[in-house]
Amino acid sequence: MDSLLQDLRLAFRIARKNPGMSLIVVLTFGLGIGLTTTVFSIVNGVIYKGLPFEDPDRIVAAGRTDLERNIPFMGVPPHDLADWKVQQTAFESLGAWGGGLRAQPILGRAFLPEDAQTGAEPVILLGYDVWQEQLGGAPDVVGRTVRANGEIRTVIGVMPEGFRFPSLEQVWLPLNVDPSATPRGQGPSYQVIGRLRDGVSLEEARTQIAGIASRLAQAYPETNEGIGGEVRPFTELLGAQLYTLLYTMLGAVLAVMLIACVNVANLLIARATSRNREMAVRTALGGARWRVVRQLLTEVVLLALAGGLLGFGLGTVGIEWFKRVIQVNPPPSWIRFDHDYRVVVFTLGVTVLAALIAGVFPALQATRTDVGEALKDQNRGSSSFRVNRLTGGLVTTEVALSCCLLVVAGLMIKSVAQLRTVDLPFTTENVFTARINLPLLEYPDTATRVAFFDLLLERMEGLPGVEAATLSDGLPAAGNGVRIFEVEGQEYGEEEDLPGAREGIVTPGYFRTFRTEILQGRAFNASDRAGALPVCIVNETFARNFLDGDALGKRLRKRPPNTEFQEVESEWLSIVGVVPDMRMEGIGNSEASPAGFYIPIGQSDVGSTVTIALRTQNEPMALTPEVRSAVAAIDPDLPIFQILDMEGVIARQTFFYTIFGKLFMAFGFAALFLAGVGLYGVMSFAVAQRTQEMGVRMAHGARGRQLIGLVMRRGARQLGVGLGIGLALAILAAGQVQFILFEV
């Protein structure tokens, strides 16, 4: 212990004696550790923390598979879910969301099985925020009645603060999964969640569900043939691509950390070379080699710990920035980005590992000093050839890693630039948007919904400052669903041959609101209603792909889901107009076709949820109170939600590219900075080692230009080798990040 304290005191004195180098080492460590801590905090929040419930690793998701259609995981219809629940023994509970969480209300009770039975009293669970904000945190809230989805419900409990499972929900209703309500193979599909019984492994549950699915496929081949079963950890519902991205980011930031370590190693090698005489004296006085190595490593660890503290602070700032910018599209509430014990342990581990990586080579190099030579001449105590070869190899490693990261950063820069300059055939300025959802109990059919939407549109058009208004089932660039269809006069051999295109349901003012040019024909008008000639408008890609560019007057009809091929009697829609592609496939979905068509809301089977879009003369978000009041004047129980201007809608669709693109750019520029500093330090050290040689060359007639060339050639060789290796690594890395690049 005394010797360790002695090493620490000496290390502190040496750090104070060389404040410039010590500061550079601390800043280098701090930058690398700060970036690494930030990224690990993100990875930790998404992957390692898991769900904030008891035994979270036993909470799993169950779903069906259809490998012939390349669908690895999908929802479960009512009949299959009922069979699964009866036949399974691997789960404590299995149901459509919420089953087996063991999350208890802070007031009242949770749902009971009988709450989901047909004819049961309508009940509701409230989230903590709703309880506080809407009901004033009343302690007697249990037993009160509230109106939800058009129905009076009794409050049975209040969930804890922060509980918003499965995503960002704030109220919960019991789900009545009634197999008798629809024929087998039809009806809604549900996301299924369950808790594994104690002693049952994930593989055992997976095998059991797969076996049940196989038996159902044999018993009901007309609906279940080729359908399998799958069980996976709940957190994996986020998708394999996100996991790939996060691990790619972690690999990239560890490369930055390695560059920082190499940088420090080069600096310490240079300093160790200047301390050859000191090391020789220690050895001559009987100091063991391991004792000298320990002293040098102690010096590095001391600086690394200081850099680790700085890095932890930078990581805290970085994760706070990340949490702030992702609020444009918040992740599920169970994903928490904060510094728990894993982050602390990781940061400490990275700090110690960085100190060892950066300190071992310089320490070993220092102990190889020829004692006799060093004591004879303090300026020439080691082989400069051997040192230069080692530092040159480290610089080549730095350049290779930096080149790889810079190429990826360059791709990200181009991606972000593409986002900012993307050509959109519609306006995004001064457009207010909000969504509204009609309760099915009060608006049970298309006729009642269309009547409400007509009245709502009239109110929206009458608001002060509104230049144009529309209602639709989706917004430009936000993505529309795909509908199977057929074109009149075209032959289709099998059901699989039927084409699909994006479908939009809109009011007549849709294209006027977004200032979209009608390329051919006309826009919808007030006469396009039920009972009139069914019409539609197609976009350019649809006309080109399916109608050879000649669209006006042609007819198509939609294929209703779950119908037999060649047994469709839906209406033919006459094409009355052609419009530009309005990004119906969404922004960044480069693999999806933008082909699509629009139908007027008055001739549609519109659902209960629509989006309001208003083009205004002034600041669009200032219109929020007037819109809310206009909706409440028609139905006081209807809220508006997802209130954004159109630029916010675009930002929400593209935040994935922007945020992760900026992170990779930070990695690249940090690597460039560190590699630049490292290369300068090594070249400066190499020139200082060759000062006597330079003097001899000049004495023999060498000119300054020749000496500069001598130094530059050595640097160019290191750069050339490093760039070659780095470009090869960049080719591999670019493939891993392709899916977060926008049109690059």
Short mmCIF file of C-alpha atoms in Angstrom, two decimals, residues 25-26 28-34 36-37 253-266 268 296-297 299-308 345-362:
data_model
loop_
_atom_site.label_atom_id
_atom_site.label_comp_id
_atom_site.label_asym_id
_atom_site.label_seq_id
_atom_site.Cartn_x
_atom_site.Cartn_y
_atom_site.Cartn_z
CA VAL A 25 -4.08 13.53 -22.44
CA VAL A 26 -7.04 14.32 -20.15
CA THR A 28 -8.25 13.26 -25.36
CA PHE A 29 -9.47 10.66 -22.90
CA GLY A 30 -12.45 12.87 -21.99
CA LEU A 31 -13.59 13.30 -25.59
CA GLY A 32 -13.37 9.59 -26.35
CA ILE A 33 -15.00 8.49 -23.09
CA GLY A 34 -17.71 11.17 -23.36
CA THR A 36 -18.64 6.36 -25.73
CA THR A 37 -20.69 6.99 -22.58
CA VAL A 253 -17.69 5.17 -31.05
CA LEU A 254 -15.37 2.47 -29.73
CA ALA A 255 -13.25 3.12 -32.81
CA VAL A 256 -13.10 6.78 -31.75
CA MET A 257 -12.10 5.60 -28.27
CA LEU A 258 -9.36 3.44 -29.78
CA ILE A 259 -8.08 6.44 -31.75
CA ALA A 260 -7.95 8.42 -28.50
CA CYS A 261 -5.98 5.60 -26.85
CA VAL A 262 -3.54 5.44 -29.76
CA ASN A 263 -3.13 9.20 -29.55
CA VAL A 264 -2.30 9.04 -25.88
CA ALA A 265 0.05 6.10 -26.45
CA ASN A 266 2.00 8.11 -29.02
CA LEU A 268 3.44 8.84 -23.83
CA LEU A 296 4.37 4.49 -15.58
CA LEU A 297 0.95 2.80 -15.69
CA GLU A 299 0.73 7.90 -14.21
CA VAL A 300 -1.51 6.95 -17.14
CA VAL A 301 -4.33 5.68 -14.92
CA LEU A 302 -4.31 8.94 -12.95
CA LEU A 303 -4.73 10.95 -16.15
CA ALA A 304 -7.29 8.48 -17.47
CA LEU A 305 -9.41 8.80 -14.32
CA ALA A 306 -9.41 12.57 -14.72
CA GLY A 307 -10.41 12.06 -18.36
CA GLY A 308 -13.06 9.57 -17.24
CA VAL A 345 -19.64 0.52 -14.50
CA PHE A 346 -19.21 0.79 -18.27
CA THR A 347 -17.58 4.22 -18.04
CA LEU A 348 -15.23 3.05 -15.30
CA GLY A 349 -14.37 -0.08 -17.28
CA VAL A 350 -13.70 1.88 -20.46
CA THR A 351 -11.53 4.31 -18.51
CA VAL A 352 -9.37 1.56 -17.01
CA LEU A 353 -9.18 -0.31 -20.31
CA ALA A 354 -8.22 2.88 -22.14
CA ALA A 355 -5.48 3.53 -19.61
CA LEU A 356 -4.08 0.03 -20.11
CA ILE A 357 -4.26 0.22 -23.91
CA ALA A 358 -2.63 3.63 -23.95
CA GLY A 359 -0.08 2.92 -21.24
CA VAL A 360 1.24 -0.60 -21.76
CA PHE A 361 3.24 0.02 -24.94
CA PRO A 362 4.93 3.21 -23.67
#
